[in-house]
PDB file of C-alpha atoms in Angstrom:
ATOM      1  CA  MET A 349      34.617 184.959  27.640  1.00  0.00           C
ATOM      2  CA  ASP A 350      35.256 183.557  24.157  1.00  0.00           C
ATOM      3  CA  PRO A 351      33.966 179.934  24.156  1.00  0.00           C
ATOM      4  CA  LYS A 352      36.426 178.873  21.472  1.00  0.00           C
ATOM      5  CA  GLU A 353      39.456 180.192  23.345  1.00  0.00           C
ATOM      6  CA  LYS A 354      38.190 178.773  26.637  1.00  0.00           C
ATOM      7  CA  PHE A 355      37.782 175.371  25.014  1.00  0.00           C
ATOM      8  CA  ARG A 356      41.309 175.625  23.607  1.00  0.00           C
ATOM      9  CA  GLU A 357      42.721 176.583  27.021  1.00  0.00           C
ATOM     10  CA  ILE A 358      41.091 173.664  28.825  1.00  0.00           C
ATOM     11  CA  LEU A 359      42.061 171.126  26.147  1.00  0.00           C
ATOM     12  CA  ARG A 360      45.634 172.362  26.253  1.00  0.00           C
ATOM     13  CA  GLU A 361      45.758 171.698  29.995  1.00  0.00           C
ATOM     14  CA  GLY A 362      44.316 168.229  29.411  1.00  0.00           C
ATOM     15  CA  ALA A 363      46.839 167.465  26.669  1.00  0.00           C
ATOM     16  CA  LEU A 364      49.758 168.475  28.906  1.00  0.00           C
ATOM     17  CA  ARG A 365      48.919 165.479  31.089  1.00  0.00           C
ATOM     18  CA  PHE A 366      50.238 163.291  28.274  1.00  0.00           C
ATOM     19  CA  SER A 367      53.133 165.356  27.003  1.00  0.00           C
ATOM     20  CA  ALA A 368      55.332 167.945  28.681  1.00  0.00           C
ATOM     21  CA  GLU A 369      56.120 169.327  25.239  1.00  0.00           C
ATOM     22  CA  GLU A 370      53.201 171.429  24.022  1.00  0.00           C
ATOM     23  CA  ILE A 371      51.609 170.500  20.712  1.00  0.00           C
ATOM     24  CA  PRO A 372      49.971 173.155  18.488  1.00  0.00           C
ATOM     25  CA  LEU A 373      46.281 172.828  19.265  1.00  0.00           C
ATOM     26  CA  SER A 374      43.859 173.680  16.481  1.00  0.00           C
ATOM     27  CA  ILE A 375      40.163 174.224  17.073  1.00  0.00           C
ATOM     28  CA  GLU A 376      37.947 173.872  14.021  1.00  0.00           C
ATOM     29  CA  ARG A 377      34.268 174.034  13.218  1.00  0.00           C
ATOM     30  CA  PRO A 378      33.039 170.555  12.215  1.00  0.00           C
ATOM     31  CA  ALA A 379      31.948 170.241   8.606  1.00  0.00           C
ATOM     32  CA  ASN A 380      28.760 168.615   9.899  1.00  0.00           C
ATOM     33  CA  PRO A 381      26.969 170.925  12.396  1.00  0.00           C
ATOM     34  CA  GLU A 382      25.477 167.844  14.062  1.00  0.00           C
ATOM     35  CA  HIS A 383      28.933 167.060  15.411  1.00  0.00           C
ATOM     36  CA  GLY A 384      28.964 170.237  17.507  1.00  0.00           C
ATOM     37  CA  ASP A 385      30.266 173.794  17.398  1.00  0.00           C
ATOM     38  CA  TYR A 386      33.977 173.062  17.853  1.00  0.00           C
ATOM     39  CA  ALA A 387      36.263 170.089  17.280  1.00  0.00           C
ATOM     40  CA  SER A 388      39.892 169.220  17.917  1.00  0.00           C
ATOM     41  CA  ASN A 389      42.191 166.457  16.656  1.00  0.00           C
ATOM     42  CA  ILE A 390      44.691 166.818  19.512  1.00  0.00           C
ATOM     43  CA  ALA A 391      44.264 163.164  20.478  1.00  0.00           C
ATOM     44  CA  LEU A 392      45.305 162.069  16.983  1.00  0.00           C
ATOM     45  CA  GLN A 393      48.374 164.276  17.179  1.00  0.00           C
ATOM     46  CA  LEU A 394      49.321 162.867  20.581  1.00  0.00           C
ATOM     47  CA  SER A 395      48.837 159.304  19.391  1.00  0.00           C
ATOM     48  CA  LYS A 396      51.715 159.633  16.924  1.00  0.00           C
ATOM     49  CA  ARG A 397      54.038 160.748  19.696  1.00  0.00           C
ATOM     50  CA  LEU A 398      52.810 158.324  22.347  1.00  0.00           C
ATOM     51  CA  ARG A 399      52.142 155.420  19.971  1.00  0.00           C
ATOM     52  CA  ARG A 400      48.790 154.829  21.574  1.00  0.00           C
ATOM     53  CA  ASN A 401      45.234 154.452  20.342  1.00  0.00           C
ATOM     54  CA  PRO A 402      43.982 158.014  19.614  1.00  0.00           C
ATOM     55  CA  ARG A 403      40.425 157.257  20.713  1.00  0.00           C
ATOM     56  CA  GLN A 404      41.629 156.075  24.119  1.00  0.00           C
ATOM     57  CA  ILE A 405      43.666 159.266  24.480  1.00  0.00           C
ATOM     58  CA  ALA A 406      40.620 161.338  23.482  1.00  0.00           C
ATOM     59  CA  GLU A 407      38.464 159.610  26.102  1.00  0.00           C
ATOM     60  CA  GLU A 408      41.074 160.266  28.790  1.00  0.00           C
ATOM     61  CA  ILE A 409      41.357 163.944  27.797  1.00  0.00           C
ATOM     62  CA  ALA A 410      37.557 164.246  27.808  1.00  0.00           C
ATOM     63  CA  LYS A 411      37.359 162.762  31.286  1.00  0.00           C
ATOM     64  CA  ALA A 412      40.173 164.957  32.627  1.00  0.00           C
ATOM     65  CA  SER A 413      38.720 168.115  31.053  1.00  0.00           C
ATOM     66  CA  ALA A 414      35.092 167.536  32.049  1.00  0.00           C
ATOM     67  CA  PRO A 415      35.184 169.359  35.453  1.00  0.00           C
ATOM     68  CA  ALA A 416      36.845 172.493  34.036  1.00  0.00           C
ATOM     69  CA  LEU A 417      34.488 172.599  31.056  1.00  0.00           C
ATOM     70  CA  ALA A 418      31.427 172.189  33.297  1.00  0.00           C
ATOM     71  CA  ALA A 419      32.662 174.964  35.596  1.00  0.00           C
ATOM     72  CA  THR A 420      32.569 177.494  32.755  1.00  0.00           C
ATOM     73  CA  GLY A 421      28.818 177.041  32.271  1.00  0.00           C
ATOM     74  CA  LEU A 422      29.390 177.454  28.546  1.00  0.00           C
ATOM     75  CA  PHE A 423      29.371 173.918  27.168  1.00  0.00           C
ATOM     76  CA  GLU A 424      27.439 170.732  26.749  1.00  0.00           C
ATOM     77  CA  PRO A 425      29.447 167.580  27.722  1.00  0.00           C
ATOM     78  CA  LEU A 426      32.528 166.891  25.586  1.00  0.00           C
ATOM     79  CA  THR A 427      32.140 163.920  23.242  1.00  0.00           C
ATOM     80  CA  VAL A 428      34.549 161.650  21.409  1.00  0.00           C
ATOM     81  CA  ALA A 429      33.839 160.848  17.763  1.00  0.00           C
ATOM     82  CA  GLY A 430      35.377 158.731  15.043  1.00  0.00           C
ATOM     83  CA  ALA A 431      39.042 157.850  15.403  1.00  0.00           C
ATOM     84  CA  GLY A 432      39.476 160.240  18.317  1.00  0.00           C
ATOM     85  CA  PHE A 433      38.066 163.676  17.538  1.00  0.00           C
ATOM     86  CA  LEU A 434      36.951 165.783  20.502  1.00  0.00           C
ATOM     87  CA  ASN A 435      33.688 167.562  19.774  1.00  0.00           C
ATOM     88  CA  ILE A 436      31.820 170.056  21.907  1.00  0.00           C
ATOM     89  CA  ARG A 437      28.670 172.134  21.660  1.00  0.00           C
ATOM     90  CA  VAL A 438      28.141 175.591  23.180  1.00  0.00           C
ATOM     91  CA  LYS A 439      24.992 175.927  25.288  1.00  0.00           C
ATOM     92  CA  PRO A 440      22.217 178.009  23.665  1.00  0.00           C
ATOM     93  CA  GLU A 441      22.148 180.474  26.578  1.00  0.00           C
ATOM     94  CA  ALA A 442      25.907 180.990  26.221  1.00  0.00           C
ATOM     95  CA  LYS A 443      25.464 181.818  22.527  1.00  0.00           C
ATOM     96  CA  LEU A 444      22.893 184.461  23.450  1.00  0.00           C
ATOM     97  CA  GLN A 445      25.213 186.062  25.984  1.00  0.00           C
ATOM     98  CA  VAL A 446      26.929 188.173  23.359  1.00  0.00           C
ATOM     99  CA  ILE A 447      23.549 189.601  22.287  1.00  0.00           C
ATOM    100  CA  ARG A 448      22.849 190.621  25.878  1.00  0.00           C
ATOM    101  CA  GLN A 449      26.244 192.290  26.030  1.00  0.00           C
ATOM    102  CA  VAL A 450      25.572 194.216  22.831  1.00  0.00           C
ATOM    103  CA  LEU A 451      22.205 195.432  24.118  1.00  0.00           C
ATOM    104  CA  GLU A 452      23.637 196.391  27.508  1.00  0.00           C
ATOM    105  CA  GLN A 453      26.736 198.165  26.214  1.00  0.00           C
ATOM    106  CA  GLY A 454      25.218 199.736  23.111  1.00  0.00           C
ATOM    107  CA  LYS A 455      27.748 201.892  21.241  1.00  0.00           C
ATOM    108  CA  ASP A 456      30.417 200.972  23.786  1.00  0.00           C
ATOM    109  CA  TYR A 457      30.355 197.292  22.797  1.00  0.00           C
ATOM    110  CA  GLY A 458      33.757 196.171  21.575  1.00  0.00           C
ATOM    111  CA  ARG A 459      35.509 199.331  22.727  1.00  0.00           C
ATOM    112  CA  VAL A 460      38.778 199.088  24.588  1.00  0.00           C
ATOM    113  CA  LYS A 461      40.247 201.533  27.097  1.00  0.00           C
ATOM    114  CA  LYS A 462      44.012 201.691  27.347  1.00  0.00           C
ATOM    115  CA  GLU A 463      46.101 203.186  30.116  1.00  0.00           C
ATOM    116  CA  LYS A 464      48.449 204.736  27.574  1.00  0.00           C
ATOM    117  CA  GLU A 465      46.922 206.035  24.356  1.00  0.00           C
ATOM    118  CA  GLU A 466      48.844 205.828  21.116  1.00  0.00           C
ATOM    119  CA  SER A 467      48.421 208.907  18.925  1.00  0.00           C
ATOM    120  CA  ILE A 468      47.642 207.980  15.336  1.00  0.00           C
ATOM    121  CA  GLN A 469      47.072 210.284  12.384  1.00  0.00           C
ATOM    122  CA  ILE A 470      44.873 209.073   9.533  1.00  0.00           C
ATOM    123  CA  GLU A 471      45.078 211.036   6.305  1.00  0.00           C
ATOM    124  CA  PHE A 472      42.331 210.379   3.787  1.00  0.00           C
ATOM    125  CA  VAL A 473      40.583 211.849   0.738  1.00  0.00           C
ATOM    126  CA  SER A 474      43.188 214.660   0.484  1.00  0.00           C
ATOM    127  CA  ALA A 475      41.888 215.885  -2.872  1.00  0.00           C
ATOM    128  CA  ASN A 476      43.557 219.036  -4.163  1.00  0.00           C
ATOM    129  CA  PRO A 477      41.065 221.895  -4.696  1.00  0.00           C
ATOM    130  CA  THR A 478      41.028 221.799  -8.481  1.00  0.00           C
ATOM    131  CA  GLY A 479      37.611 220.245  -8.987  1.00  0.00           C
ATOM    132  CA  PRO A 480      34.623 218.515  -7.360  1.00  0.00           C
ATOM    133  CA  LEU A 481      35.038 215.260  -5.443  1.00  0.00           C
ATOM    134  CA  HIS A 482      34.300 212.067  -7.364  1.00  0.00           C
ATOM    135  CA  VAL A 483      33.360 208.474  -6.512  1.00  0.00           C
ATOM    136  CA  GLY A 484      36.991 207.543  -5.839  1.00  0.00           C
ATOM    137  CA  HIS A 485      37.240 210.246  -3.203  1.00  0.00           C
ATOM    138  CA  GLY A 486      34.035 208.965  -1.643  1.00  0.00           C
ATOM    139  CA  ARG A 487      35.571 205.498  -1.382  1.00  0.00           C
ATOM    140  CA  GLN A 488      38.638 206.958   0.299  1.00  0.00           C
ATOM    141  CA  GLY A 489      36.418 208.891   2.702  1.00  0.00           C
ATOM    142  CA  ALA A 490      34.493 205.781   3.732  1.00  0.00           C
ATOM    143  CA  LEU A 491      37.628 203.668   4.097  1.00  0.00           C
ATOM    144  CA  GLY A 492      39.592 206.321   6.012  1.00  0.00           C
ATOM    145  CA  ASP A 493      36.739 207.077   8.388  1.00  0.00           C
ATOM    146  CA  ALA A 494      36.175 203.352   9.030  1.00  0.00           C
ATOM    147  CA  ILE A 495      39.866 202.771   9.825  1.00  0.00           C
ATOM    148  CA  ALA A 496      39.898 205.799  12.149  1.00  0.00           C
ATOM    149  CA  ALA A 497      36.743 204.655  13.949  1.00  0.00           C
ATOM    150  CA  LEU A 498      38.163 201.143  14.405  1.00  0.00           C
ATOM    151  CA  LEU A 499      41.400 202.490  15.896  1.00  0.00           C
ATOM    152  CA  GLU A 500      39.446 204.806  18.199  1.00  0.00           C
ATOM    153  CA  SER A 501      37.364 201.890  19.432  1.00  0.00           C
ATOM    154  CA  GLN A 502      40.565 200.129  20.458  1.00  0.00           C
ATOM    155  CA  GLY A 503      41.714 202.975  22.689  1.00  0.00           C
ATOM    156  CA  HIS A 504      43.879 205.028  20.357  1.00  0.00           C
ATOM    157  CA  ALA A 505      43.824 208.840  20.060  1.00  0.00           C
ATOM    158  CA  VAL A 506      43.068 209.385  16.371  1.00  0.00           C
ATOM    159  CA  THR A 507      43.351 212.576  14.344  1.00  0.00           C
ATOM    160  CA  ARG A 508      41.577 212.648  10.980  1.00  0.00           C
ATOM    161  CA  GLU A 509      43.233 214.972   8.512  1.00  0.00           C
ATOM    162  CA  PHE A 510      42.675 216.107   4.949  1.00  0.00           C
ATOM    163  CA  TYR A 511      45.788 217.518   3.234  1.00  0.00           C
ATOM    164  CA  TYR A 512      45.448 219.721   0.206  1.00  0.00           C
ATOM    165  CA  ASN A 513      47.921 221.613  -1.940  1.00  0.00           C
ATOM    166  CA  ASP A 514      46.828 225.192  -2.681  1.00  0.00           C
ATOM    167  CA  ALA A 515      49.773 225.988  -4.965  1.00  0.00           C
ATOM    168  CA  GLY A 516      51.751 224.562  -7.830  1.00  0.00           C
ATOM    169  CA  SER A 517      51.095 224.003 -11.515  1.00  0.00           C
ATOM    170  CA  GLN A 518      47.615 222.484 -11.088  1.00  0.00           C
ATOM    171  CA  ILE A 519      46.396 225.423  -9.006  1.00  0.00           C
ATOM    172  CA  GLU A 520      47.939 227.782 -11.557  1.00  0.00           C
ATOM    173  CA  LYS A 521      45.954 226.051 -14.320  1.00  0.00           C
ATOM    174  CA  LEU A 522      42.816 226.348 -12.186  1.00  0.00           C
ATOM    175  CA  ALA A 523      43.296 230.110 -11.730  1.00  0.00           C
ATOM    176  CA  LEU A 524      44.060 230.630 -15.416  1.00  0.00           C
ATOM    177  CA  SER A 525      40.978 228.613 -16.401  1.00  0.00           C
ATOM    178  CA  VAL A 526      38.693 230.626 -14.113  1.00  0.00           C
ATOM    179  CA  ARG A 527      40.195 233.897 -15.367  1.00  0.00           C
ATOM    180  CA  ALA A 528      39.629 232.865 -18.977  1.00  0.00           C
ATOM    181  CA  ARG A 529      35.986 232.026 -18.193  1.00  0.00           C
ATOM    182  CA  ALA A 530      35.608 235.333 -16.394  1.00  0.00           C
ATOM    183  CA  LYS A 531      36.788 237.058 -19.585  1.00  0.00           C
ATOM    184  CA  GLY A 532      34.216 235.107 -21.616  1.00  0.00           C
ATOM    185  CA  ILE A 533      36.707 232.689 -23.184  1.00  0.00           C
ATOM    186  CA  LYS A 534      35.505 229.102 -23.563  1.00  0.00           C
ATOM    187  CA  PRO A 535      37.526 225.875 -23.793  1.00  0.00           C
ATOM    188  CA  GLY A 536      39.130 225.473 -27.214  1.00  0.00           C
ATOM    189  CA  GLU A 537      38.835 229.166 -28.106  1.00  0.00           C
ATOM    190  CA  PRO A 538      41.843 231.468 -28.641  1.00  0.00           C
ATOM    191  CA  GLY A 539      43.223 232.550 -25.299  1.00  0.00           C
ATOM    192  CA  TRP A 540      42.156 229.392 -23.445  1.00  0.00           C
ATOM    193  CA  PRO A 541      45.065 228.196 -21.238  1.00  0.00           C
ATOM    194  CA  GLN A 542      46.968 225.114 -22.310  1.00  0.00           C
ATOM    195  CA  GLU A 543      45.781 222.071 -20.287  1.00  0.00           C
ATOM    196  CA  GLY A 544      43.125 224.242 -18.670  1.00  0.00           C
ATOM    197  CA  TYR A 545      40.180 222.781 -16.728  1.00  0.00           C
ATOM    198  CA  ASN A 546      37.192 222.441 -19.073  1.00  0.00           C
ATOM    199  CA  GLY A 547      34.447 221.433 -16.630  1.00  0.00           C
ATOM    200  CA  GLU A 548      31.256 223.431 -16.243  1.00  0.00           C
ATOM    201  CA  TYR A 549      32.167 224.078 -12.617  1.00  0.00           C
ATOM    202  CA  ILE A 550      34.897 226.486 -13.844  1.00  0.00           C
ATOM    203  CA  GLU A 551      32.199 228.681 -15.407  1.00  0.00           C
ATOM    204  CA  GLU A 552      30.220 228.578 -12.134  1.00  0.00           C
ATOM    205  CA  ILE A 553      33.274 229.705 -10.136  1.00  0.00           C
ATOM    206  CA  ALA A 554      33.966 232.523 -12.591  1.00  0.00           C
ATOM    207  CA  ARG A 555      30.339 233.671 -12.465  1.00  0.00           C
ATOM    208  CA  ASP A 556      30.300 233.757  -8.659  1.00  0.00           C
ATOM    209  CA  TYR A 557      33.671 235.535  -8.607  1.00  0.00           C
ATOM    210  CA  LEU A 558      32.411 238.279 -10.877  1.00  0.00           C
ATOM    211  CA  ALA A 559      29.140 238.527  -8.946  1.00  0.00           C
ATOM    212  CA  GLY A 560      31.228 239.433  -5.905  1.00  0.00           C
ATOM    213  CA  GLN A 561      32.784 242.308  -7.856  1.00  0.00           C
ATOM    214  CA  GLY A 562      36.007 240.408  -8.446  1.00  0.00           C
ATOM    215  CA  ASN A 563      38.622 241.799 -10.838  1.00  0.00           C
ATOM    216  CA  GLU A 564      38.972 239.512 -13.852  1.00  0.00           C
ATOM    217  CA  ASP A 565      42.624 240.540 -14.266  1.00  0.00           C
ATOM    218  CA  ASP A 566      43.666 239.846 -10.647  1.00  0.00           C
ATOM    219  CA  LEU A 567      45.005 236.298 -10.980  1.00  0.00           C
ATOM    220  CA  GLU A 568      46.008 236.019  -7.322  1.00  0.00           C
ATOM    221  CA  SER A 569      42.510 236.959  -6.126  1.00  0.00           C
ATOM    222  CA  ILE A 570      41.015 234.506  -8.600  1.00  0.00           C
ATOM    223  CA  ARG A 571      43.295 231.758  -7.288  1.00  0.00           C
ATOM    224  CA  LYS A 572      42.323 232.390  -3.679  1.00  0.00           C
ATOM    225  CA  PHE A 573      38.618 232.575  -4.552  1.00  0.00           C
ATOM    226  CA  ALA A 574      38.678 229.365  -6.632  1.00  0.00           C
ATOM    227  CA  VAL A 575      40.544 227.400  -3.956  1.00  0.00           C
ATOM    228  CA  ALA A 576      38.182 228.571  -1.189  1.00  0.00           C
ATOM    229  CA  TYR A 577      35.168 227.860  -3.428  1.00  0.00           C
ATOM    230  CA  LEU A 578      36.202 224.282  -4.147  1.00  0.00           C
ATOM    231  CA  ARG A 579      37.320 223.581  -0.558  1.00  0.00           C
ATOM    232  CA  ALA A 580      33.897 224.697   0.700  1.00  0.00           C
ATOM    233  CA  GLU A 581      32.239 222.421  -1.861  1.00  0.00           C
ATOM    234  CA  GLN A 582      34.439 219.484  -0.827  1.00  0.00           C
ATOM    235  CA  ASP A 583      33.639 220.044   2.853  1.00  0.00           C
ATOM    236  CA  ALA A 584      29.906 220.142   2.102  1.00  0.00           C
ATOM    237  CA  ASP A 585      30.129 216.890   0.134  1.00  0.00           C
ATOM    238  CA  LEU A 586      32.075 215.114   2.882  1.00  0.00           C
ATOM    239  CA  GLN A 587      29.654 216.336   5.563  1.00  0.00           C
ATOM    240  CA  ALA A 588      26.717 215.080   3.507  1.00  0.00           C
ATOM    241  CA  PHE A 589      28.549 211.772   3.075  1.00  0.00           C
ATOM    242  CA  GLY A 590      29.079 211.535   6.826  1.00  0.00           C
ATOM    243  CA  SER A 591      32.881 211.652   6.672  1.00  0.00           C
ATOM    244  CA  SER A 592      34.894 214.124   8.741  1.00  0.00           C
ATOM    245  CA  SER A 593      38.510 215.283   8.801  1.00  0.00           C
ATOM    246  CA  THR A 594      40.472 218.406   9.656  1.00  0.00           C
ATOM    247  CA  PRO A 595      41.604 220.321   6.546  1.00  0.00           C
ATOM    248  CA  ILE A 596      45.333 221.071   6.579  1.00  0.00           C
ATOM    249  CA  THR A 597      46.817 223.253   3.836  1.00  0.00           C
ATOM    250  CA  SER A 598      50.272 222.668   2.457  1.00  0.00           C
ATOM    251  CA  SER A 599      51.157 226.367   2.903  1.00  0.00           C
ATOM    252  CA  ARG A 600      51.427 226.623  -0.864  1.00  0.00           C
ATOM    253  CA  ALA A 601      54.164 224.009  -1.023  1.00  0.00           C
ATOM    254  CA  CYS A 602      53.875 220.687  -2.774  1.00  0.00           C
ATOM    255  CA  ILE A 603      53.540 217.752  -0.331  1.00  0.00           C
ATOM    256  CA  PRO A 604      55.661 214.708  -1.267  1.00  0.00           C
ATOM    257  CA  LYS A 605      53.753 211.452  -0.992  1.00  0.00           C
ATOM    258  CA  GLY A 606      53.832 210.096   2.525  1.00  0.00           C
ATOM    259  CA  LYS A 607      54.828 213.419   4.102  1.00  0.00           C
ATOM    260  CA  SER A 608      52.941 216.446   5.319  1.00  0.00           C
ATOM    261  CA  SER A 609      53.253 220.017   6.516  1.00  0.00           C
ATOM    262  CA  ARG A 610      50.892 222.217   8.493  1.00  0.00           C
ATOM    263  CA  SER A 611      49.956 225.870   8.127  1.00  0.00           C
TER     264      SER A 611
END
């Protein structure tokens, strides 16, 4: 039971004794903690409508609400302060109740079970296999995983997915860059592909490709090897980071932003 919402509910019932038309009831934390945990100015609002002394209204609301507030076992007696503010303090044992709930429920604390699950797909990271993951991808991994975990805790069926495009001009540049490295050509030298990838990781991929007896002239084999190499590296990084998602290839077709396809 949320003490703030229970206090609001009981005050609303007390205020309806004065006005059949409901008034928006705000519950605030007093600027001075000595005044209590929660405060309401409902009596001042009612005084404008009823043209009565707000403090008298506050005292009548406090008296009318006292039995219901006491029955909850959550609060100290309601007090009237100043021109007609209603202040209340939550009992210390009630404040500790949430800690007991956390300890009792453990990882299940805050989780919600729904009769009908809503299926939600969360796509995150989704870095194309043209190079190692960077800090920006790590941020996306943390954010995506956190959103997915939050939705799961509220009773939704969540699928985490990582989309990547294994075709197109960028993948072509990757394959051409690896092939050039496999042939001993370095960035900037004659024969290096225009807009090729210059990172040291390209040399590592080429070296491993050749170590597996790969043909330096077979561009399609180089493409497949480079994509698989970088996908495996991305998976290892995400696992080490503690983020998980199901890799879904684009079936060698470019994925427009906001859409997806499965292989």
